C-alpha positions as protocol buffer text, in pm:
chain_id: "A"
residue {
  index: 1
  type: UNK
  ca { x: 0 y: 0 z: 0 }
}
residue {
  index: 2
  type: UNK
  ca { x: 156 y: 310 z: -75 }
}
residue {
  index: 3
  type: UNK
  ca { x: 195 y: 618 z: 149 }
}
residue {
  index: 4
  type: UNK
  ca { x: -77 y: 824 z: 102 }
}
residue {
  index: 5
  type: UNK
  ca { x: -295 y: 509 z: 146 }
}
residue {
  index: 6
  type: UNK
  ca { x: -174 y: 459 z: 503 }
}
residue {
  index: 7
  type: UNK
  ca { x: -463 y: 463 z: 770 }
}
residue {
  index: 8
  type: UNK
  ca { x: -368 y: 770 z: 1064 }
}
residue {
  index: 9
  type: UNK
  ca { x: -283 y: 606 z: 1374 }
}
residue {
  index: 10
  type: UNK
  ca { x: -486 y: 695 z: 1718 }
}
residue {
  index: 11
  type: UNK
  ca { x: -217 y: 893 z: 1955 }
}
residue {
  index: 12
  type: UNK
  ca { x: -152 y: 656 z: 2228 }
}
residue {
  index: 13
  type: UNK
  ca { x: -226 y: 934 z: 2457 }
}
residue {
  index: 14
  type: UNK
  ca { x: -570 y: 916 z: 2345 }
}
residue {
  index: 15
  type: UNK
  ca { x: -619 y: 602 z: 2242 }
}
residue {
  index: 16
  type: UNK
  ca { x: -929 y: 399 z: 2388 }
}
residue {
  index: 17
  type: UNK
  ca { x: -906 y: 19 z: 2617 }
}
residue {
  index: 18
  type: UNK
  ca { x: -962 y: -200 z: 2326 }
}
residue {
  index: 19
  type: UNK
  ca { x: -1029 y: -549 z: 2371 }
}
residue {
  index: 20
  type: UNK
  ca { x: -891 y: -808 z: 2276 }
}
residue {
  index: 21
  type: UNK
  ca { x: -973 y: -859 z: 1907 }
}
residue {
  index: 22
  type: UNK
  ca { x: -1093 y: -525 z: 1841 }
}
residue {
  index: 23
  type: UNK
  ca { x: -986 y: -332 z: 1559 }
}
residue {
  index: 24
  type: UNK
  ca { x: -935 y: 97 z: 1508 }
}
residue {
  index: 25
  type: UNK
  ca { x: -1129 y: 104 z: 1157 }
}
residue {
  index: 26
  type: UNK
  ca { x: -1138 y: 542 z: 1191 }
}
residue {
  index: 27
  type: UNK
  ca { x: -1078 y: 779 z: 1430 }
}
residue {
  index: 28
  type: UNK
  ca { x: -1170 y: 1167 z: 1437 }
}
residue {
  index: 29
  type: UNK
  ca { x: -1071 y: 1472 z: 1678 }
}
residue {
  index: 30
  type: UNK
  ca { x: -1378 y: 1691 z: 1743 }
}
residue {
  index: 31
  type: UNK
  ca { x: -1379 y: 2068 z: 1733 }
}
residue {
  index: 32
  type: UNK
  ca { x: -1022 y: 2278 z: 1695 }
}
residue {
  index: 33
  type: UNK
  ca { x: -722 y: 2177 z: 1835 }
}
residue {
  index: 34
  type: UNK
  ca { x: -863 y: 1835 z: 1987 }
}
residue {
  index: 35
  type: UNK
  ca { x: -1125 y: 2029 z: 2212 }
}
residue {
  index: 36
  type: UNK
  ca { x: -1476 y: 1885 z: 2199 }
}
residue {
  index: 37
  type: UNK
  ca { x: -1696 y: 1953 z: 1946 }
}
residue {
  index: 38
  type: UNK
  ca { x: -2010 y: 1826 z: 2160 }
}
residue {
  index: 39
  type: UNK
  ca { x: -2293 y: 2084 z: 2179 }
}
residue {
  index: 40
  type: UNK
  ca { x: -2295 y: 2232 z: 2531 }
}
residue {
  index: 41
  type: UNK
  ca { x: -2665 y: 2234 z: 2511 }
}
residue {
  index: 42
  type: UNK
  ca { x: -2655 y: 1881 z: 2445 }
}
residue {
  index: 43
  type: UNK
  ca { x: -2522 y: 1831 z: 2834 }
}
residue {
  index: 44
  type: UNK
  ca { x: -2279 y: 1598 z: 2731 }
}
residue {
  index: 45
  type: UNK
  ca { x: -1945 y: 1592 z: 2913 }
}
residue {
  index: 46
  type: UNK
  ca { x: -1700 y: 1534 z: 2635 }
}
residue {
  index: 47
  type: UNK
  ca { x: -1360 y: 1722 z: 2775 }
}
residue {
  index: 48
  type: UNK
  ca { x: -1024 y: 1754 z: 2584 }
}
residue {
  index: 49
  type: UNK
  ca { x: -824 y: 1502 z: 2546 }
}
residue {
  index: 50
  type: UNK
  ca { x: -660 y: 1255 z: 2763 }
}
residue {
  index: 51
  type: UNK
  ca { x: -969 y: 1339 z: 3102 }
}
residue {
  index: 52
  type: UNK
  ca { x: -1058 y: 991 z: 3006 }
}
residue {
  index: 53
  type: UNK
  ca { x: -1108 y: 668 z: 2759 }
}
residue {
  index: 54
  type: UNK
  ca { x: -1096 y: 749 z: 2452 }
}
residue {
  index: 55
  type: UNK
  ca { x: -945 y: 1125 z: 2582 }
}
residue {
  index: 56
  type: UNK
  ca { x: -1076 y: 1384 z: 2305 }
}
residue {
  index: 57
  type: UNK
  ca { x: -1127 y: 1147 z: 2007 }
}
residue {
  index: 58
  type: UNK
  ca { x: -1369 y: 969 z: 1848 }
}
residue {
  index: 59
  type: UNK
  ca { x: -1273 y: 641 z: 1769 }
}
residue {
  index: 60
  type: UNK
  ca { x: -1467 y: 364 z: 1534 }
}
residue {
  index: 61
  type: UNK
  ca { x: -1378 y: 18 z: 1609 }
}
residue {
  index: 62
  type: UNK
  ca { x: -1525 y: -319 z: 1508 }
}
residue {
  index: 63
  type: UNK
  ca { x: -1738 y: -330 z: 1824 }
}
residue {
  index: 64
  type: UNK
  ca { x: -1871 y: 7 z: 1835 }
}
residue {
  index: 65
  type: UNK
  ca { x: -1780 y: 370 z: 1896 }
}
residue {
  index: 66
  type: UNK
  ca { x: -1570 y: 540 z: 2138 }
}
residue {
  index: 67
  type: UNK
  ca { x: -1657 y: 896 z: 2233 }
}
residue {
  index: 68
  type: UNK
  ca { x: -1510 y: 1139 z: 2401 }
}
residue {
  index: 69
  type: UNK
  ca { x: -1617 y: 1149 z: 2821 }
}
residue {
  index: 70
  type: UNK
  ca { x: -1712 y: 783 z: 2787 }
}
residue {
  index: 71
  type: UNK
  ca { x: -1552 y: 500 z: 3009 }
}
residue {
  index: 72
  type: UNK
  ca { x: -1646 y: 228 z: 2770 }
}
residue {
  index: 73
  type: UNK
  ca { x: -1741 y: 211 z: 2407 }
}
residue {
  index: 74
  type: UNK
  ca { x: -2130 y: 230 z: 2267 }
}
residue {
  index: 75
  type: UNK
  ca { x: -2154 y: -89 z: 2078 }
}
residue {
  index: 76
  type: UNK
  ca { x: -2345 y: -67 z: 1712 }
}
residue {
  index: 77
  type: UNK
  ca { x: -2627 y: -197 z: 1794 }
}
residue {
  index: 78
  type: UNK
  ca { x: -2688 y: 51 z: 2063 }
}
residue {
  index: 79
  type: UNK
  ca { x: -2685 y: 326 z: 1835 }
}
residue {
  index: 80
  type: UNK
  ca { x: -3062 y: 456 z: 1725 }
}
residue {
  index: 81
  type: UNK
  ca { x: -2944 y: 750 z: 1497 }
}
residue {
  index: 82
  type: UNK
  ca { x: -2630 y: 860 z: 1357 }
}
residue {
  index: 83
  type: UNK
  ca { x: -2623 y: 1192 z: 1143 }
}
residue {
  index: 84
  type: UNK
  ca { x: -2336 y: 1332 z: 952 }
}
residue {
  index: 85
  type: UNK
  ca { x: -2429 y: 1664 z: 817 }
}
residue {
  index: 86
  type: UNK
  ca { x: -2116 y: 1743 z: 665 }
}
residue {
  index: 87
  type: UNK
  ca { x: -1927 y: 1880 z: 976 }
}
residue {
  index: 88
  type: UNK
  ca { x: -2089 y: 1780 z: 1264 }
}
residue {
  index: 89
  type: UNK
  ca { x: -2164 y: 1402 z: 1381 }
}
residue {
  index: 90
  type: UNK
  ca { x: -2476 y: 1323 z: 1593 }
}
residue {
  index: 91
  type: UNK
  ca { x: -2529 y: 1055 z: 1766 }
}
residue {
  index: 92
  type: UNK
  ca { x: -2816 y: 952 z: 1961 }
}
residue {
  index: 93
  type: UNK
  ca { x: -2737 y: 623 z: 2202 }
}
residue {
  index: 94
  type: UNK
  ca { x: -3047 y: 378 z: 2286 }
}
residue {
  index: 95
  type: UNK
  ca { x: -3176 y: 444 z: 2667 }
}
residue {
  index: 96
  type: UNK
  ca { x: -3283 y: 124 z: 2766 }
}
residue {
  index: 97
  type: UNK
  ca { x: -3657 y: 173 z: 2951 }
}
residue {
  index: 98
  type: UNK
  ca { x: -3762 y: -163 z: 3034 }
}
residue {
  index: 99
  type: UNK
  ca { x: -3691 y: -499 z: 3003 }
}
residue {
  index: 100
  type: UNK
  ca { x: -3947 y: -739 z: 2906 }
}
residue {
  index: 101
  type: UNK
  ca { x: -3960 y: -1104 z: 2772 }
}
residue {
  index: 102
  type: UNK
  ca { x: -3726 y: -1109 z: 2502 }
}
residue {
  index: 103
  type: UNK
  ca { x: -3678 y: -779 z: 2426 }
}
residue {
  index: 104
  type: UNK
  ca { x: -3625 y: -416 z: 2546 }
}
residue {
  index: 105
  type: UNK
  ca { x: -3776 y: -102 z: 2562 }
}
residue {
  index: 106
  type: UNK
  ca { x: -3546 y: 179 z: 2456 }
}
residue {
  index: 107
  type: UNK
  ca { x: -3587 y: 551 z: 2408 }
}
residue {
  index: 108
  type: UNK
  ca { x: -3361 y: 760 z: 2251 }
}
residue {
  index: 109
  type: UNK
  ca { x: -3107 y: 870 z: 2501 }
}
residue {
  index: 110
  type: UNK
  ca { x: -2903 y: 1272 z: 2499 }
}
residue {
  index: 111
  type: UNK
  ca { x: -2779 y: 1286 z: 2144 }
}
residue {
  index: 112
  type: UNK
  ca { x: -2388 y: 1428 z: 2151 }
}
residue {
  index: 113
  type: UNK
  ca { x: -2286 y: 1640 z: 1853 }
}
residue {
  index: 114
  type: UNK
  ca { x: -1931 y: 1722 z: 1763 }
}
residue {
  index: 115
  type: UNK
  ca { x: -1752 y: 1905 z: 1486 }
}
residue {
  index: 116
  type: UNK
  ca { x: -1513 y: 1723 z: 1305 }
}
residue {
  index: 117
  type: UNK
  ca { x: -1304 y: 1937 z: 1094 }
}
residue {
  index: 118
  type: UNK
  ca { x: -1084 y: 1651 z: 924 }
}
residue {
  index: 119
  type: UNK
  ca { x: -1336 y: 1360 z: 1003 }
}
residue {
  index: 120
  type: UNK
  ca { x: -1125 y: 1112 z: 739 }
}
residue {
  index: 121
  type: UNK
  ca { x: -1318 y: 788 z: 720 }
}
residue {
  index: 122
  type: UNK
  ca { x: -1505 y: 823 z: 1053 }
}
residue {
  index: 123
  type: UNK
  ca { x: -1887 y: 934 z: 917 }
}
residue {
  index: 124
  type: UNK
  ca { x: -1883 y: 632 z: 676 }
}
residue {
  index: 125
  type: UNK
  ca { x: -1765 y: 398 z: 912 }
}
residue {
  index: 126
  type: UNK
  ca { x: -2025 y: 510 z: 1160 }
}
residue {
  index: 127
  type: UNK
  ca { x: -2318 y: 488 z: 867 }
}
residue {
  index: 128
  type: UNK
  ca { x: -2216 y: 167 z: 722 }
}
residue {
  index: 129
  type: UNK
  ca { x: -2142 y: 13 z: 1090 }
}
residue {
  index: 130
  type: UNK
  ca { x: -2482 y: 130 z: 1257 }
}
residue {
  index: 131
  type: UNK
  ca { x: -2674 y: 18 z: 917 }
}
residue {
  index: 132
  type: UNK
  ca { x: -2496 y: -320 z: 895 }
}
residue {
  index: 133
  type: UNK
  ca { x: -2631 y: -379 z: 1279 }
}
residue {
  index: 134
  type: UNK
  ca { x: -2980 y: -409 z: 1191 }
}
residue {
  index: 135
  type: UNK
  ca { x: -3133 y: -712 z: 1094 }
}
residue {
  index: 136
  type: UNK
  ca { x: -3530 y: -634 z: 1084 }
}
residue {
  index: 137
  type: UNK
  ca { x: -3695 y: -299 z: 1178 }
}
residue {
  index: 138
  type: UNK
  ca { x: -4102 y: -215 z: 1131 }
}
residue {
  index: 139
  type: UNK
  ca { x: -4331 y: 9 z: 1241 }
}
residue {
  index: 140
  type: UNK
  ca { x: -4655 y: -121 z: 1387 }
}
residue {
  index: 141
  type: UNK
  ca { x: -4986 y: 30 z: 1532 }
}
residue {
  index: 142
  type: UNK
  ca { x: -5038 y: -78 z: 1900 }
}
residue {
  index: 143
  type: UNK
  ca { x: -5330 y: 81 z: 2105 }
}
residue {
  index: 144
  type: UNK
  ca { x: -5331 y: 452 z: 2175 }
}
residue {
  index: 145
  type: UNK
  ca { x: -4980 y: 503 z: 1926 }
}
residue {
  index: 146
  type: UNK
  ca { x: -4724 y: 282 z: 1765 }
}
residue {
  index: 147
  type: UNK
  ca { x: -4389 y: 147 z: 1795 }
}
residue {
  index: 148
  type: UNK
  ca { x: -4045 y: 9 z: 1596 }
}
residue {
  index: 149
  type: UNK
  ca { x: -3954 y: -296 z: 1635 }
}
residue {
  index: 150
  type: UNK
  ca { x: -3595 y: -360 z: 1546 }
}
residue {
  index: 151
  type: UNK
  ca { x: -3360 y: -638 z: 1589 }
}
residue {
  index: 152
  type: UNK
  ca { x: -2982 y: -542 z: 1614 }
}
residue {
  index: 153
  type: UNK
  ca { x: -2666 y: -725 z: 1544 }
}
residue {
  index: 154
  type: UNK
  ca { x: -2436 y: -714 z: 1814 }
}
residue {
  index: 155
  type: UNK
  ca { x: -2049 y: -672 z: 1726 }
}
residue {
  index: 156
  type: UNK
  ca { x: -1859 y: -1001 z: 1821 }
}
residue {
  index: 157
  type: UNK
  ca { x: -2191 y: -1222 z: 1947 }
}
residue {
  index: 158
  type: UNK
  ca { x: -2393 y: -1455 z: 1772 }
}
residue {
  index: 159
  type: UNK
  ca { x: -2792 y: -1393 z: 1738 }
}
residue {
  index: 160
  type: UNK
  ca { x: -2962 y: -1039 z: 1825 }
}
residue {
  index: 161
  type: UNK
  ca { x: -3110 y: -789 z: 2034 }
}
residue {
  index: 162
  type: UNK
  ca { x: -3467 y: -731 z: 2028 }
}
residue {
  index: 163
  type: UNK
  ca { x: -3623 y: -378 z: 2087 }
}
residue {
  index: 164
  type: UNK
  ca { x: -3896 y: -182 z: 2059 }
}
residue {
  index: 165
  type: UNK
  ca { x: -3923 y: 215 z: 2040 }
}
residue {
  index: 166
  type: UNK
  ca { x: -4261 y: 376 z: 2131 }
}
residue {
  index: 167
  type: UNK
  ca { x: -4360 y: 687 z: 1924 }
}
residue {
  index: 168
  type: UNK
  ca { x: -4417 y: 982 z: 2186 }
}
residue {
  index: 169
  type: UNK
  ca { x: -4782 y: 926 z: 2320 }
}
residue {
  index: 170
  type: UNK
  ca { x: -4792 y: 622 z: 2353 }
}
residue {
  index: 171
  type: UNK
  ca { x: -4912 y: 443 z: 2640 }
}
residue {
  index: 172
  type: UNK
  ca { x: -4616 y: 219 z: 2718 }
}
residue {
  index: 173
  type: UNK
  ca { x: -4730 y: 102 z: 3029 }
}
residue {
  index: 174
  type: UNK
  ca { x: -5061 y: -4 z: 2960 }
}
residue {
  index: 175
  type: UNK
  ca { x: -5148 y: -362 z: 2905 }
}
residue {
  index: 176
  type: UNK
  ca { x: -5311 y: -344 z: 2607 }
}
residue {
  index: 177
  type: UNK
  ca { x: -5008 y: -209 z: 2416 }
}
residue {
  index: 178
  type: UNK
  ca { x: -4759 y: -438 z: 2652 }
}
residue {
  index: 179
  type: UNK
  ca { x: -4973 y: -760 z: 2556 }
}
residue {
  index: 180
  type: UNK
  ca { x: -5029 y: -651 z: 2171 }
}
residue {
  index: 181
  type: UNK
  ca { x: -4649 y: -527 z: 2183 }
}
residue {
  index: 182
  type: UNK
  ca { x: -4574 y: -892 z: 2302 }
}
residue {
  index: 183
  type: UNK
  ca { x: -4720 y: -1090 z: 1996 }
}
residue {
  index: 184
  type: UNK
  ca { x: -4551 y: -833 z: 1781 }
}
residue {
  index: 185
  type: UNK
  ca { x: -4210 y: -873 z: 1872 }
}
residue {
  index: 186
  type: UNK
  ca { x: -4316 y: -1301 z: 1892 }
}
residue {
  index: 187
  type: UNK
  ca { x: -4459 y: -1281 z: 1519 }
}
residue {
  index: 188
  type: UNK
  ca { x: -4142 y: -1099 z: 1433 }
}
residue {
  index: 189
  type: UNK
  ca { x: -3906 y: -1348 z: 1557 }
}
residue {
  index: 190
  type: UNK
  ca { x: -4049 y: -1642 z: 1365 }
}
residue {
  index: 191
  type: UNK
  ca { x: -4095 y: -1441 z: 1090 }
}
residue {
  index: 192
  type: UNK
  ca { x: -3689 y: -1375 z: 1111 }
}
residue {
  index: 193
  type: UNK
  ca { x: -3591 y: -1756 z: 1258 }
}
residue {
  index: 194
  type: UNK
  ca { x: -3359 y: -1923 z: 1039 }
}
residue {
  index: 195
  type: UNK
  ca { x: -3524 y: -2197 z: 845 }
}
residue {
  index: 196
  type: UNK
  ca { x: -3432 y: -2538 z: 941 }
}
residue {
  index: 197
  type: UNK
  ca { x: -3223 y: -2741 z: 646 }
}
């Protein structure tokens, strides 16, 4: 590979606990300078670098993404939304809600922005990554509102994650929408099952 085809190395300074196995696929410094580029009205606590894993970088790995002010990595498949609108990268982490029989309830947790003046190959990696982890997602009526039901890929594991988002409205809680929620995500999972050969 020649030189200009050579992939930038993380500064071990700032360079993120990997684990064993995992891979640095892209890495980006928000704002100028290495400061962070994360919105302060976002309320996120991304510092400059080195104040802890990851330090001031964002860094893309096979598993998931490293941020900066996080002590351990957000895998893929707890990603709901990632937008790159040219400078700035979004991201919007899964809260999980509830736990119920065989899947979770998530909501969409703070989303963290940061401006990435040379983001290199980080916004693809974080598109194709987060796109690659889902394996079914639909939108169904339940009583009162609706919901999406997704099933994620998880980074290293075998089979998936189950979850379902709520639209704002709906009555989570009641069981009408819990026991009509149920059969969804059931139908869904045979519907998905790998056929027996």
């Amino acid at each position: 590979m020649g030189l200009f085809g050579r992939k930038r190395r993380v500064p071990s300074a700032v360079r993120p606990p990997l684990a064993a196995g995992e891979r640095v696929l892209a890495w980006a410094a928000p704002g100028d300078g290495g400061s962070s580029g994360a919105s302060p009205a976002e309320g996120t606590s991304a510092g400059a670098g080195g104040d802890a894993a990851g330090g001031g970088v964002l860094v893309a790995t096979n598993l998931g993404l490293w941020l900066p002010g996080r002590g351990e990595r957000l895998g893929w498949h707890d990603i709901l939304k990632a937008v790159w609108s040219g400078r700035e990268l979004t991201v919007t982490p899964a809260a999980t809600a509830a736990e119920r029989d065989g899947y979770l309830v998530v909501a969409d947790g703070p989303a963290e922005t940061y401006l990435l003046l040379d983001p290199g190959d980080l916004p693809h990696q974080v598109r194709a990554r987060v796109t690659r982890s889902v394996a079914y997602t639909q939108q169904h009526p339940v009583p009162g509102g609706s919901g999406r039901i997704a099933a994620r890929r998880v980074a290293g594991a075998d089979g998936l994650t189950w979850t379902v988002r709520y639209d704002p409205g709906t009555p989570v809680d009641a069981d009408e929408v819990r026991a009509e929620t149920d059969q969804l995500v059931a139908a869904a999972r045979a519907a998905t099952a790998p056929a027996d050969l």
